[in-house]
Structures are given as C-alpha cells and as structure tokens.
Amino acid sequence: MIYEVTDKSQAQVEEDFKVILDGLKLLELDYLGGSGSRGYGKVVFEDLKANTVFGNYDVSRLNELLTTEV
C-alpha cells in the first residue's frame, strides 16, 4: 500500500494509519471471495512495517502504531 504524506500533520497521519489498521482488522474478521463459510478466503496481516520511499519522513512512530495496534 502506498500512503502519500504531503501537507498533513503528524497527528493526521497517525489518525489515518489507525483507520487503515481498523480496516485491516475488519478484513481479518471476514473473508475474501466465495466459500468463506467453508474457511476459504481468510486473510491475516502480519509483520506490518512502514517505509519511506521518497523524502525523509520519520516512520518510527507509525511503526510503533503498527506493532501495538495489530
């Protein structure tokens, strides 16, 4: 997933990440595609990590959120 930080405050970025994490948790509680009642389509998100691709944004706080929230 790519998340672009432009003119957002640190608080806004953290809030966005919390919403994204909530969505990922909901996906884990559900299933993708058909035959979910038979156990197919289950997903689990593990070892989530934020990286800076361009620029020099400090992702240390975001990685803390990813390890404590999931």
PDB file of C-alpha atoms in Angstrom:
ATOM      1  CA  MET A   1       0.000   0.000   0.000  1.00  0.00           C
ATOM      2  CA  ILE A   2       1.292   3.476  -0.765  1.00  0.00           C
ATOM      3  CA  TYR A   3       0.311   6.358   1.515  1.00  0.00           C
ATOM      4  CA  GLU A   4       1.403   9.824   0.423  1.00  0.00           C
ATOM      5  CA  VAL A   5       2.282  12.380   3.093  1.00  0.00           C
ATOM      6  CA  THR A   6       2.209  15.896   1.689  1.00  0.00           C
ATOM      7  CA  ASP A   7       0.967  18.739   3.875  1.00  0.00           C
ATOM      8  CA  LYS A   8      -0.517  16.537   6.599  1.00  0.00           C
ATOM      9  CA  SER A   9       0.313  16.952  10.253  1.00  0.00           C
ATOM     10  CA  GLN A  10       1.841  14.072  12.211  1.00  0.00           C
ATOM     11  CA  ALA A  11      -1.446  13.739  14.133  1.00  0.00           C
ATOM     12  CA  GLN A  12      -3.419  13.428  10.878  1.00  0.00           C
ATOM     13  CA  VAL A  13      -1.041  10.798   9.507  1.00  0.00           C
ATOM     14  CA  GLU A  14      -1.318   8.785  12.740  1.00  0.00           C
ATOM     15  CA  GLU A  15      -5.117   9.033  12.675  1.00  0.00           C
ATOM     16  CA  ASP A  16      -5.164   7.857   9.045  1.00  0.00           C
ATOM     17  CA  PHE A  17      -2.981   4.881   9.961  1.00  0.00           C
ATOM     18  CA  LYS A  18      -5.340   3.959  12.796  1.00  0.00           C
ATOM     19  CA  VAL A  19      -8.261   3.962  10.339  1.00  0.00           C
ATOM     20  CA  ILE A  20      -6.271   1.817   7.890  1.00  0.00           C
ATOM     21  CA  LEU A  21      -5.421  -0.629  10.693  1.00  0.00           C
ATOM     22  CA  ASP A  22      -9.083  -0.829  11.704  1.00  0.00           C
ATOM     23  CA  GLY A  23      -9.948  -1.707   8.100  1.00  0.00           C
ATOM     24  CA  LEU A  24      -7.299  -4.429   8.017  1.00  0.00           C
ATOM     25  CA  LYS A  25      -8.664  -5.878  11.267  1.00  0.00           C
ATOM     26  CA  LEU A  26     -12.146  -5.980   9.754  1.00  0.00           C
ATOM     27  CA  LEU A  27     -10.770  -7.849   6.731  1.00  0.00           C
ATOM     28  CA  GLU A  28      -9.212 -10.422   9.059  1.00  0.00           C
ATOM     29  CA  LEU A  29     -12.592 -10.992  10.697  1.00  0.00           C
ATOM     30  CA  ASP A  30     -14.262 -11.569   7.325  1.00  0.00           C
ATOM     31  CA  TYR A  31     -13.209 -13.396   4.170  1.00  0.00           C
ATOM     32  CA  LEU A  32     -12.487 -12.545   0.543  1.00  0.00           C
ATOM     33  CA  GLY A  33     -14.319 -14.174  -2.328  1.00  0.00           C
ATOM     34  CA  GLY A  34     -16.713 -17.095  -2.143  1.00  0.00           C
ATOM     35  CA  SER A  35     -16.977 -20.092   0.188  1.00  0.00           C
ATOM     36  CA  GLY A  36     -15.971 -18.115   3.269  1.00  0.00           C
ATOM     37  CA  SER A  37     -18.213 -20.240   5.465  1.00  0.00           C
ATOM     38  CA  ARG A  38     -16.040 -23.198   4.463  1.00  0.00           C
ATOM     39  CA  GLY A  39     -12.883 -21.446   5.608  1.00  0.00           C
ATOM     40  CA  TYR A  40     -11.674 -20.173   2.263  1.00  0.00           C
ATOM     41  CA  GLY A  41     -10.588 -16.596   1.707  1.00  0.00           C
ATOM     42  CA  LYS A  42      -9.348 -15.892   5.221  1.00  0.00           C
ATOM     43  CA  VAL A  43      -6.543 -13.340   5.411  1.00  0.00           C
ATOM     44  CA  VAL A  44      -4.083 -12.494   8.155  1.00  0.00           C
ATOM     45  CA  PHE A  45      -1.816  -9.452   8.208  1.00  0.00           C
ATOM     46  CA  GLU A  46       1.493  -9.989   9.996  1.00  0.00           C
ATOM     47  CA  ASP A  47       4.720  -8.039  10.419  1.00  0.00           C
ATOM     48  CA  LEU A  48       3.348  -4.770   9.036  1.00  0.00           C
ATOM     49  CA  LYS A  49       6.001  -2.111   8.593  1.00  0.00           C
ATOM     50  CA  ALA A  50       6.077   1.446   7.242  1.00  0.00           C
ATOM     51  CA  ASN A  51       8.931   2.563   4.979  1.00  0.00           C
ATOM     52  CA  THR A  52       9.824   5.914   3.472  1.00  0.00           C
ATOM     53  CA  VAL A  53      10.180   5.593  -0.289  1.00  0.00           C
ATOM     54  CA  PHE A  54      10.784   9.232  -1.232  1.00  0.00           C
ATOM     55  CA  GLY A  55      11.912  12.034   1.034  1.00  0.00           C
ATOM     56  CA  ASN A  56      12.918  11.771   4.653  1.00  0.00           C
ATOM     57  CA  TYR A  57       9.710  11.225   6.626  1.00  0.00           C
ATOM     58  CA  ASP A  58      10.356   9.622  10.040  1.00  0.00           C
ATOM     59  CA  VAL A  59       8.196   6.493  10.206  1.00  0.00           C
ATOM     60  CA  SER A  60       9.280   5.361  13.685  1.00  0.00           C
ATOM     61  CA  ARG A  61       6.006   6.460  15.326  1.00  0.00           C
ATOM     62  CA  LEU A  62       3.986   4.787  12.562  1.00  0.00           C
ATOM     63  CA  ASN A  63       5.875   1.538  13.077  1.00  0.00           C
ATOM     64  CA  GLU A  64       5.074   1.766  16.799  1.00  0.00           C
ATOM     65  CA  LEU A  65       1.390   2.022  15.879  1.00  0.00           C
ATOM     66  CA  LEU A  66       1.681  -0.936  13.531  1.00  0.00           C
ATOM     67  CA  THR A  67       3.209  -3.166  16.195  1.00  0.00           C
ATOM     68  CA  THR A  68       0.890  -2.170  19.044  1.00  0.00           C
ATOM     69  CA  GLU A  69      -2.416  -1.947  17.168  1.00  0.00           C
ATOM     70  CA  VAL A  70      -2.373  -5.201  15.204  1.00  0.00           C
TER      71      VAL A  70
END
